[in-house]
Amino acid sequence: QVRLVESGGGLVQPGGSLRLSCVASGGIFSAYAMRWYRQAPGKQRDLVATVTSGGSTNYADSVKGRFTISRDNAKNMVYLQMNSLKPEDTAVYYCNTNRGSLYYWGQGTQVTVSS
């Protein structure tokens, strides 16, 4: 059983920065990829960023150059550093991992970008 808990969301002005955190328990954290998804009101949940067990990263086109995903295996944590935030980044952000076809999700943390 894997449990994920996100934190760090909040209200930020356009152009500002925010760092999200996710702590994992109940699994071998270092062996699996970790991801950040987001879901805006009335829209589907979209993949934002991935970091593999080897540390390789990948990003959605909409956040490339602005967001950075990283992990600290010793602490069972994954982070999403978000810079140059835009109103269209407003969404609930979710931490995610999988074991084969079985996906695990955190409860989500709200990010609102508004002046």
mmCIF file of N, CA and C in Angstrom:
data_model
loop_
_atom_site.group_PDB
_atom_site.id
_atom_site.type_symbol
_atom_site.label_atom_id
_atom_site.label_comp_id
_atom_site.label_asym_id
_atom_site.label_seq_id
_atom_site.Cartn_x
_atom_site.Cartn_y
_atom_site.Cartn_z
ATOM 1 N N GLN A 1 0.834 -1.176 0.000
ATOM 2 C CA GLN A 1 0.000 0.000 0.000
ATOM 3 C C GLN A 1 0.882 1.245 0.000
ATOM 4 N N VAL A 2 0.581 2.158 -0.915
ATOM 5 C CA VAL A 2 1.318 3.400 -1.044
ATOM 6 C C VAL A 2 0.403 4.558 -0.676
ATOM 7 N N ARG A 3 0.891 5.441 0.181
ATOM 8 C CA ARG A 3 0.167 6.655 0.541
ATOM 9 C C ARG A 3 0.985 7.869 0.144
ATOM 10 N N LEU A 4 0.301 8.864 -0.446
ATOM 11 C CA LEU A 4 0.934 10.086 -0.913
ATOM 12 C C LEU A 4 0.206 11.284 -0.323
ATOM 13 N N VAL A 5 0.960 12.260 0.172
ATOM 14 C CA VAL A 5 0.376 13.461 0.762
ATOM 15 C C VAL A 5 1.078 14.685 0.207
ATOM 16 N N GLU A 6 0.309 15.554 -0.472
ATOM 17 C CA GLU A 6 0.847 16.788 -1.044
ATOM 18 C C GLU A 6 0.718 17.952 -0.068
ATOM 19 N N SER A 7 1.575 18.957 -0.257
ATOM 20 C CA SER A 7 1.489 20.193 0.495
ATOM 21 C C SER A 7 2.172 21.302 -0.289
ATOM 22 N N GLY A 8 1.963 22.547 0.129
ATOM 23 C CA GLY A 8 2.653 23.676 -0.457
ATOM 24 C C GLY A 8 1.829 24.552 -1.372
ATOM 25 N N GLY A 9 0.588 24.186 -1.635
ATOM 26 C CA GLY A 9 -0.256 24.996 -2.488
ATOM 27 C C GLY A 9 -0.675 26.287 -1.810
ATOM 28 N N GLY A 10 -1.269 27.180 -2.606
ATOM 29 C CA GLY A 10 -1.724 28.444 -2.071
ATOM 30 C C GLY A 10 -2.035 29.437 -3.164
ATOM 31 N N LEU A 11 -2.214 30.688 -2.764
ATOM 32 C CA LEU A 11 -2.510 31.787 -3.678
ATOM 33 C C LEU A 11 -1.231 32.550 -3.995
ATOM 34 N N VAL A 12 -0.962 32.754 -5.285
ATOM 35 C CA VAL A 12 0.238 33.460 -5.712
ATOM 36 C C VAL A 12 -0.105 34.361 -6.895
ATOM 37 N N GLN A 13 0.582 35.489 -7.007
ATOM 38 C CA GLN A 13 0.357 36.411 -8.113
ATOM 39 C C GLN A 13 1.029 35.929 -9.390
ATOM 40 N N PRO A 14 0.507 36.321 -10.560
ATOM 41 C CA PRO A 14 1.175 35.977 -11.818
ATOM 42 C C PRO A 14 2.636 36.401 -11.801
ATOM 43 N N GLY A 15 3.508 35.529 -12.304
ATOM 44 C CA GLY A 15 4.935 35.773 -12.281
ATOM 45 C C GLY A 15 5.629 35.285 -11.030
ATOM 46 N N GLY A 16 4.869 34.879 -10.039
ATOM 47 C CA GLY A 16 5.426 34.409 -8.786
ATOM 48 C C GLY A 16 5.866 32.961 -8.836
ATOM 49 N N SER A 17 6.330 32.464 -7.687
ATOM 50 C CA SER A 17 6.850 31.106 -7.573
ATOM 51 C C SER A 17 6.211 30.383 -6.402
ATOM 52 N N LEU A 18 6.207 29.057 -6.504
ATOM 53 C CA LEU A 18 5.658 28.207 -5.462
ATOM 54 C C LEU A 18 6.348 26.853 -5.555
ATOM 55 N N ARG A 19 6.567 26.202 -4.412
ATOM 56 C CA ARG A 19 7.141 24.865 -4.403
ATOM 57 C C ARG A 19 6.185 23.895 -3.729
ATOM 58 N N LEU A 20 5.802 22.856 -4.457
ATOM 59 C CA LEU A 20 4.953 21.809 -3.932
ATOM 60 C C LEU A 20 5.798 20.643 -3.443
ATOM 61 N N SER A 21 5.316 19.966 -2.400
ATOM 62 C CA SER A 21 5.999 18.807 -1.855
ATOM 63 C C SER A 21 5.038 17.636 -1.771
ATOM 64 N N CYS A 22 5.590 16.434 -1.870
ATOM 65 C CA CYS A 22 4.812 15.210 -1.725
ATOM 66 C C CYS A 22 5.651 14.199 -0.974
ATOM 67 N N VAL A 23 5.097 13.640 0.091
ATOM 68 C CA VAL A 23 5.785 12.611 0.858
ATOM 69 C C VAL A 23 5.078 11.284 0.643
ATOM 70 N N ALA A 24 5.862 10.225 0.433
ATOM 71 C CA ALA A 24 5.335 8.895 0.160
ATOM 72 C C ALA A 24 5.658 7.946 1.300
ATOM 73 N N SER A 25 4.761 6.999 1.531
ATOM 74 C CA SER A 25 4.987 5.963 2.524
ATOM 75 C C SER A 25 4.381 4.651 2.038
ATOM 76 N N GLY A 26 4.840 3.549 2.608
ATOM 77 C CA GLY A 26 4.254 2.255 2.306
ATOM 78 C C GLY A 26 4.813 1.541 1.087
ATOM 79 N N GLY A 27 5.951 1.981 0.563
ATOM 80 C CA GLY A 27 6.554 1.350 -0.593
ATOM 81 C C GLY A 27 8.048 1.595 -0.667
ATOM 82 N N ILE A 28 8.665 1.029 -1.692
ATOM 83 C CA ILE A 28 10.082 1.270 -1.946
ATOM 84 C C ILE A 28 10.163 2.459 -2.888
ATOM 85 N N PHE A 29 10.288 3.646 -2.298
ATOM 86 C CA PHE A 29 10.157 4.892 -3.034
ATOM 87 C C PHE A 29 11.156 5.015 -4.172
ATOM 88 N N SER A 30 12.410 4.681 -3.915
ATOM 89 C CA SER A 30 13.480 4.951 -4.868
ATOM 90 C C SER A 30 13.379 4.139 -6.154
ATOM 91 N N ALA A 31 12.606 3.074 -6.178
ATOM 92 C CA ALA A 31 12.560 2.170 -7.314
ATOM 93 C C ALA A 31 11.545 2.566 -8.383
ATOM 94 N N TYR A 32 10.753 3.604 -8.137
ATOM 95 C CA TYR A 32 9.636 3.905 -9.025
ATOM 96 C C TYR A 32 9.600 5.361 -9.441
ATOM 97 N N ALA A 33 9.004 5.585 -10.608
ATOM 98 C CA ALA A 33 8.812 6.941 -11.100
ATOM 99 C C ALA A 33 7.790 7.681 -10.248
ATOM 100 N N MET A 34 7.952 9.002 -10.154
ATOM 101 C CA MET A 34 7.001 9.864 -9.482
ATOM 102 C C MET A 34 6.534 10.933 -10.465
ATOM 103 N N ARG A 35 5.291 11.377 -10.302
ATOM 104 C CA ARG A 35 4.710 12.329 -11.238
ATOM 105 C C ARG A 35 3.894 13.391 -10.518
ATOM 106 N N TRP A 36 3.745 14.514 -11.186
ATOM 107 C CA TRP A 36 2.792 15.534 -10.790
ATOM 108 C C TRP A 36 1.755 15.690 -11.892
ATOM 109 N N TYR A 37 0.488 15.645 -11.516
ATOM 110 C CA TYR A 37 -0.632 15.948 -12.383
ATOM 111 C C TYR A 37 -1.331 17.206 -11.877
ATOM 112 N N ARG A 38 -2.174 17.777 -12.722
ATOM 113 C CA ARG A 38 -3.026 18.870 -12.273
ATOM 114 C C ARG A 38 -4.382 18.786 -12.953
ATOM 115 N N GLN A 39 -5.386 19.328 -12.276
ATOM 116 C CA GLN A 39 -6.742 19.318 -12.789
ATOM 117 C C GLN A 39 -7.389 20.668 -12.524
ATOM 118 N N ALA A 40 -7.700 21.392 -13.601
ATOM 119 C CA ALA A 40 -8.376 22.672 -13.513
ATOM 120 C C ALA A 40 -9.881 22.443 -13.462
ATOM 121 N N PRO A 41 -10.642 23.419 -12.962
ATOM 122 C CA PRO A 41 -12.098 23.260 -12.875
ATOM 123 C C PRO A 41 -12.721 22.918 -14.227
ATOM 124 N N GLY A 42 -13.536 21.869 -14.253
ATOM 125 C CA GLY A 42 -14.232 21.465 -15.461
ATOM 126 C C GLY A 42 -13.382 20.763 -16.498
ATOM 127 N N LYS A 43 -12.123 20.451 -16.175
ATOM 128 C CA LYS A 43 -11.228 19.821 -17.126
ATOM 129 C C LYS A 43 -10.699 18.503 -16.587
ATOM 130 N N GLN A 44 -10.092 17.719 -17.477
ATOM 131 C CA GLN A 44 -9.513 16.443 -17.108
ATOM 132 C C GLN A 44 -8.179 16.636 -16.398
ATOM 133 N N ARG A 45 -7.762 15.596 -15.694
ATOM 134 C CA ARG A 45 -6.484 15.612 -15.006
ATOM 135 C C ARG A 45 -5.360 15.372 -16.007
ATOM 136 N N ASP A 46 -4.384 16.284 -16.056
ATOM 137 C CA ASP A 46 -3.306 16.236 -17.039
ATOM 138 C C ASP A 46 -1.956 16.015 -16.372
ATOM 139 N N LEU A 47 -1.095 15.281 -17.054
ATOM 140 C CA LEU A 47 0.268 15.052 -16.578
ATOM 141 C C LEU A 47 1.095 16.320 -16.748
ATOM 142 N N VAL A 48 1.777 16.731 -15.682
ATOM 143 C CA VAL A 48 2.600 17.931 -15.687
ATOM 144 C C VAL A 48 4.080 17.598 -15.792
ATOM 145 N N ALA A 49 4.548 16.652 -14.966
ATOM 146 C CA ALA A 49 5.967 16.342 -14.917
ATOM 147 C C ALA A 49 6.190 14.945 -14.375
ATOM 148 N N THR A 50 7.284 14.317 -14.804
ATOM 149 C CA THR A 50 7.672 12.986 -14.369
ATOM 150 C C THR A 50 9.146 12.978 -14.001
ATOM 151 N N VAL A 51 9.498 12.271 -12.938
ATOM 152 C CA VAL A 51 10.886 11.982 -12.627
ATOM 153 C C VAL A 51 11.005 10.471 -12.425
ATOM 154 N N THR A 52 11.927 9.834 -13.146
ATOM 155 C CA THR A 52 12.090 8.390 -13.083
ATOM 156 C C THR A 52 12.942 7.989 -11.893
ATOM 157 N N SER A 53 13.046 6.667 -11.679
ATOM 158 C CA SER A 53 13.885 6.162 -10.600
ATOM 159 C C SER A 53 15.352 6.537 -10.799
ATOM 160 N N GLY A 54 15.760 6.729 -12.058
ATOM 161 C CA GLY A 54 17.122 7.123 -12.361
ATOM 162 C C GLY A 54 17.358 8.619 -12.376
ATOM 163 N N GLY A 55 16.307 9.404 -12.149
ATOM 164 C CA GLY A 55 16.452 10.844 -12.080
ATOM 165 C C GLY A 55 16.162 11.596 -13.367
ATOM 166 N N SER A 56 15.807 10.890 -14.436
ATOM 167 C CA SER A 56 15.445 11.565 -15.674
ATOM 168 C C SER A 56 14.105 12.274 -15.511
ATOM 169 N N THR A 57 13.938 13.403 -16.191
ATOM 170 C CA THR A 57 12.718 14.205 -16.066
ATOM 171 C C THR A 57 12.078 14.456 -17.412
ATOM 172 N N ASN A 58 10.768 14.706 -17.381
ATOM 173 C CA ASN A 58 10.019 15.062 -18.563
ATOM 174 C C ASN A 58 8.891 15.993 -18.145
ATOM 175 N N TYR A 59 8.522 16.920 -19.039
ATOM 176 C CA TYR A 59 7.542 17.944 -18.717
ATOM 177 C C TYR A 59 6.533 18.125 -19.834
ATOM 178 N N ALA A 60 5.333 18.536 -19.452
ATOM 179 C CA ALA A 60 4.354 18.973 -20.430
ATOM 180 C C ALA A 60 4.862 20.239 -21.113
ATOM 181 N N ASP A 61 4.510 20.408 -22.387
ATOM 182 C CA ASP A 61 4.972 21.573 -23.135
ATOM 183 C C ASP A 61 4.586 22.884 -22.452
ATOM 184 N N SER A 62 3.438 22.907 -21.802
ATOM 185 C CA SER A 62 2.933 24.125 -21.202
ATOM 186 C C SER A 62 3.760 24.616 -20.015
ATOM 187 N N VAL A 63 4.590 23.749 -19.434
ATOM 188 C CA VAL A 63 5.361 24.133 -18.250
ATOM 189 C C VAL A 63 6.865 24.051 -18.460
ATOM 190 N N LYS A 64 7.317 23.622 -19.632
ATOM 191 C CA LYS A 64 8.751 23.511 -19.895
ATOM 192 C C LYS A 64 9.444 24.857 -19.725
ATOM 193 N N GLY A 65 10.566 24.829 -19.028
ATOM 194 C CA GLY A 65 11.317 26.043 -18.770
ATOM 195 C C GLY A 65 10.861 26.808 -17.553
ATOM 196 N N ARG A 66 9.709 26.451 -16.987
ATOM 197 C CA ARG A 66 9.172 27.142 -15.819
ATOM 198 C C ARG A 66 9.098 26.257 -14.581
ATOM 199 N N PHE A 67 8.803 24.969 -14.764
ATOM 200 C CA PHE A 67 8.648 24.036 -13.652
ATOM 201 C C PHE A 67 9.826 23.073 -13.601
ATOM 202 N N THR A 68 10.182 22.636 -12.391
ATOM 203 C CA THR A 68 11.236 21.654 -12.197
ATOM 204 C C THR A 68 10.775 20.602 -11.199
ATOM 205 N N ILE A 69 10.810 19.333 -11.607
ATOM 206 C CA ILE A 69 10.490 18.230 -10.711
ATOM 207 C C ILE A 69 11.793 17.633 -10.189
ATOM 208 N N SER A 70 11.805 17.245 -8.918
ATOM 209 C CA SER A 70 12.980 16.633 -8.315
ATOM 210 C C SER A 70 12.539 15.668 -7.224
ATOM 211 N N ARG A 71 13.468 14.814 -6.783
ATOM 212 C CA ARG A 71 13.132 13.857 -5.733
ATOM 213 C C ARG A 71 14.286 13.731 -4.756
ATOM 214 N N ASP A 72 13.947 13.384 -3.514
ATOM 215 C CA ASP A 72 14.912 13.114 -2.464
ATOM 216 C C ASP A 72 14.571 11.731 -1.928
ATOM 217 N N ASN A 73 15.287 10.722 -2.405
ATOM 218 C CA ASN A 73 14.962 9.345 -2.048
ATOM 219 C C ASN A 73 15.174 9.054 -0.562
ATOM 220 N N ALA A 74 16.131 9.723 0.057
ATOM 221 C CA ALA A 74 16.389 9.514 1.476
ATOM 222 C C ALA A 74 15.218 9.961 2.337
ATOM 223 N N LYS A 75 14.429 10.917 1.836
ATOM 224 C CA LYS A 75 13.282 11.440 2.570
ATOM 225 C C LYS A 75 11.950 10.968 2.013
ATOM 226 N N ASN A 76 11.974 10.137 0.978
ATOM 227 C CA ASN A 76 10.752 9.671 0.315
ATOM 228 C C ASN A 76 9.886 10.841 -0.143
ATOM 229 N N MET A 77 10.531 11.837 -0.748
ATOM 230 C CA MET A 77 9.807 13.034 -1.158
ATOM 231 C C MET A 77 10.067 13.389 -2.618
ATOM 232 N N VAL A 78 9.069 14.010 -3.227
ATOM 233 C CA VAL A 78 9.179 14.563 -4.561
ATOM 234 C C VAL A 78 8.684 16.003 -4.503
ATOM 235 N N TYR A 79 9.298 16.873 -5.319
ATOM 236 C CA TYR A 79 8.993 18.295 -5.291
ATOM 237 C C TYR A 79 8.640 18.792 -6.688
ATOM 238 N N LEU A 80 7.891 19.872 -6.729
ATOM 239 C CA LEU A 80 7.638 20.577 -7.976
ATOM 240 C C LEU A 80 7.873 22.064 -7.730
ATOM 241 N N GLN A 81 8.983 22.576 -8.252
ATOM 242 C CA GLN A 81 9.277 23.994 -8.179
ATOM 243 C C GLN A 81 8.623 24.683 -9.365
ATOM 244 N N MET A 82 7.751 25.638 -9.095
ATOM 245 C CA MET A 82 6.990 26.323 -10.124
ATOM 246 C C MET A 82 7.378 27.795 -10.136
ATOM 247 N N ASN A 83 7.923 28.253 -11.256
ATOM 248 C CA ASN A 83 8.329 29.639 -11.429
ATOM 249 C C ASN A 83 7.539 30.283 -12.563
ATOM 250 N N SER A 84 7.560 31.601 -12.607
ATOM 251 C CA SER A 84 6.873 32.360 -13.656
ATOM 252 C C SER A 84 5.439 31.893 -13.834
ATOM 253 N N LEU A 85 4.736 31.783 -12.741
ATOM 254 C CA LEU A 85 3.385 31.224 -12.761
ATOM 255 C C LEU A 85 2.412 32.101 -13.532
ATOM 256 N N LYS A 86 1.485 31.435 -14.213
ATOM 257 C CA LYS A 86 0.473 32.080 -15.030
ATOM 258 C C LYS A 86 -0.917 31.724 -14.507
ATOM 259 N N PRO A 87 -1.928 32.544 -14.786
ATOM 260 C CA PRO A 87 -3.285 32.201 -14.348
ATOM 261 C C PRO A 87 -3.738 30.827 -14.836
ATOM 262 N N GLU A 88 -3.307 30.410 -16.021
ATOM 263 C CA GLU A 88 -3.700 29.107 -16.540
ATOM 264 C C GLU A 88 -3.053 27.934 -15.807
ATOM 265 N N ASP A 89 -2.123 28.212 -14.893
ATOM 266 C CA ASP A 89 -1.566 27.170 -14.036
ATOM 267 C C ASP A 89 -2.478 26.847 -12.856
ATOM 268 N N THR A 90 -3.523 27.627 -12.668
ATOM 269 C CA THR A 90 -4.457 27.401 -11.570
ATOM 270 C C THR A 90 -5.105 26.029 -11.693
ATOM 271 N N ALA A 91 -4.987 25.224 -10.639
ATOM 272 C CA ALA A 91 -5.505 23.862 -10.661
ATOM 273 C C ALA A 91 -5.256 23.221 -9.306
ATOM 274 N N VAL A 92 -5.863 22.062 -9.107
ATOM 275 C CA VAL A 92 -5.472 21.192 -8.005
ATOM 276 C C VAL A 92 -4.341 20.307 -8.504
ATOM 277 N N TYR A 93 -3.246 20.280 -7.778
ATOM 278 C CA TYR A 93 -2.074 19.509 -8.167
ATOM 279 C C TYR A 93 -1.996 18.225 -7.348
ATOM 280 N N TYR A 94 -1.758 17.110 -8.048
ATOM 281 C CA TYR A 94 -1.750 15.791 -7.433
ATOM 282 C C TYR A 94 -0.410 15.092 -7.626
ATOM 283 N N CYS A 95 0.058 14.461 -6.583
ATOM 284 C CA CYS A 95 1.219 13.591 -6.636
ATOM 285 C C CYS A 95 0.771 12.195 -7.057
ATOM 286 N N ASN A 96 1.607 11.495 -7.828
ATOM 287 C CA ASN A 96 1.215 10.207 -8.382
ATOM 288 C C ASN A 96 2.410 9.277 -8.537
ATOM 289 N N THR A 97 2.162 7.990 -8.355
ATOM 290 C CA THR A 97 3.125 6.954 -8.706
ATOM 291 C C THR A 97 2.348 5.721 -9.134
ATOM 292 N N ASN A 98 3.040 4.729 -9.662
ATOM 293 C CA ASN A 98 2.358 3.505 -10.069
ATOM 294 C C ASN A 98 3.235 2.288 -9.861
ATOM 295 N N ARG A 99 2.574 1.160 -9.701
ATOM 296 C CA ARG A 99 3.208 -0.153 -9.670
ATOM 297 C C ARG A 99 2.558 -0.955 -10.776
ATOM 298 N N GLY A 100 3.193 -0.988 -11.934
ATOM 299 C CA GLY A 100 2.567 -1.569 -13.103
ATOM 300 C C GLY A 100 1.352 -0.749 -13.489
ATOM 301 N N SER A 101 0.199 -1.403 -13.595
ATOM 302 C CA SER A 101 -1.037 -0.733 -13.974
ATOM 303 C C SER A 101 -1.794 -0.130 -12.798
ATOM 304 N N LEU A 102 -1.289 -0.302 -11.578
ATOM 305 C CA LEU A 102 -1.961 0.193 -10.381
ATOM 306 C C LEU A 102 -1.418 1.572 -10.028
ATOM 307 N N TYR A 103 -2.291 2.599 -10.086
ATOM 308 C CA TYR A 103 -1.902 3.981 -9.822
ATOM 309 C C TYR A 103 -2.325 4.429 -8.429
ATOM 310 N N TYR A 104 -1.483 5.253 -7.806
ATOM 311 C CA TYR A 104 -1.741 5.810 -6.483
ATOM 312 C C TYR A 104 -1.757 7.330 -6.573
ATOM 313 N N TRP A 105 -2.662 7.955 -5.806
ATOM 314 C CA TRP A 105 -2.848 9.400 -5.830
ATOM 315 C C TRP A 105 -2.866 9.987 -4.436
ATOM 316 N N GLY A 106 -2.356 11.212 -4.320
ATOM 317 C CA GLY A 106 -2.529 11.973 -3.103
ATOM 318 C C GLY A 106 -3.874 12.673 -3.103
ATOM 319 N N GLN A 107 -4.129 13.462 -2.058
ATOM 320 C CA GLN A 107 -5.419 14.150 -1.925
ATOM 321 C C GLN A 107 -5.487 15.442 -2.733
ATOM 322 N N GLY A 108 -4.345 15.936 -3.191
ATOM 323 C CA GLY A 108 -4.284 17.147 -3.978
ATOM 324 C C GLY A 108 -4.037 18.391 -3.143
ATOM 325 N N THR A 109 -3.429 19.400 -3.769
ATOM 326 C CA THR A 109 -3.223 20.694 -3.129
ATOM 327 C C THR A 109 -3.562 21.793 -4.137
ATOM 328 N N GLN A 110 -4.337 22.782 -3.693
ATOM 329 C CA GLN A 110 -4.844 23.830 -4.580
ATOM 330 C C GLN A 110 -3.780 24.884 -4.844
ATOM 331 N N VAL A 111 -3.576 25.197 -6.123
ATOM 332 C CA VAL A 111 -2.717 26.304 -6.542
ATOM 333 C C VAL A 111 -3.579 27.295 -7.310
ATOM 334 N N THR A 112 -3.606 28.535 -6.843
ATOM 335 C CA THR A 112 -4.373 29.586 -7.498
ATOM 336 C C THR A 112 -3.441 30.727 -7.870
ATOM 337 N N VAL A 113 -3.400 31.056 -9.154
ATOM 338 C CA VAL A 113 -2.554 32.142 -9.661
ATOM 339 C C VAL A 113 -3.470 33.268 -10.100
ATOM 340 N N SER A 114 -3.459 34.350 -9.353
ATOM 341 C CA SER A 114 -4.386 35.450 -9.609
ATOM 342 C C SER A 114 -3.864 36.732 -8.990
ATOM 343 N N SER A 115 -4.170 37.845 -9.631
ATOM 344 C CA SER A 115 -3.843 39.147 -9.080
ATOM 345 C C SER A 115 -5.004 39.732 -8.303
#
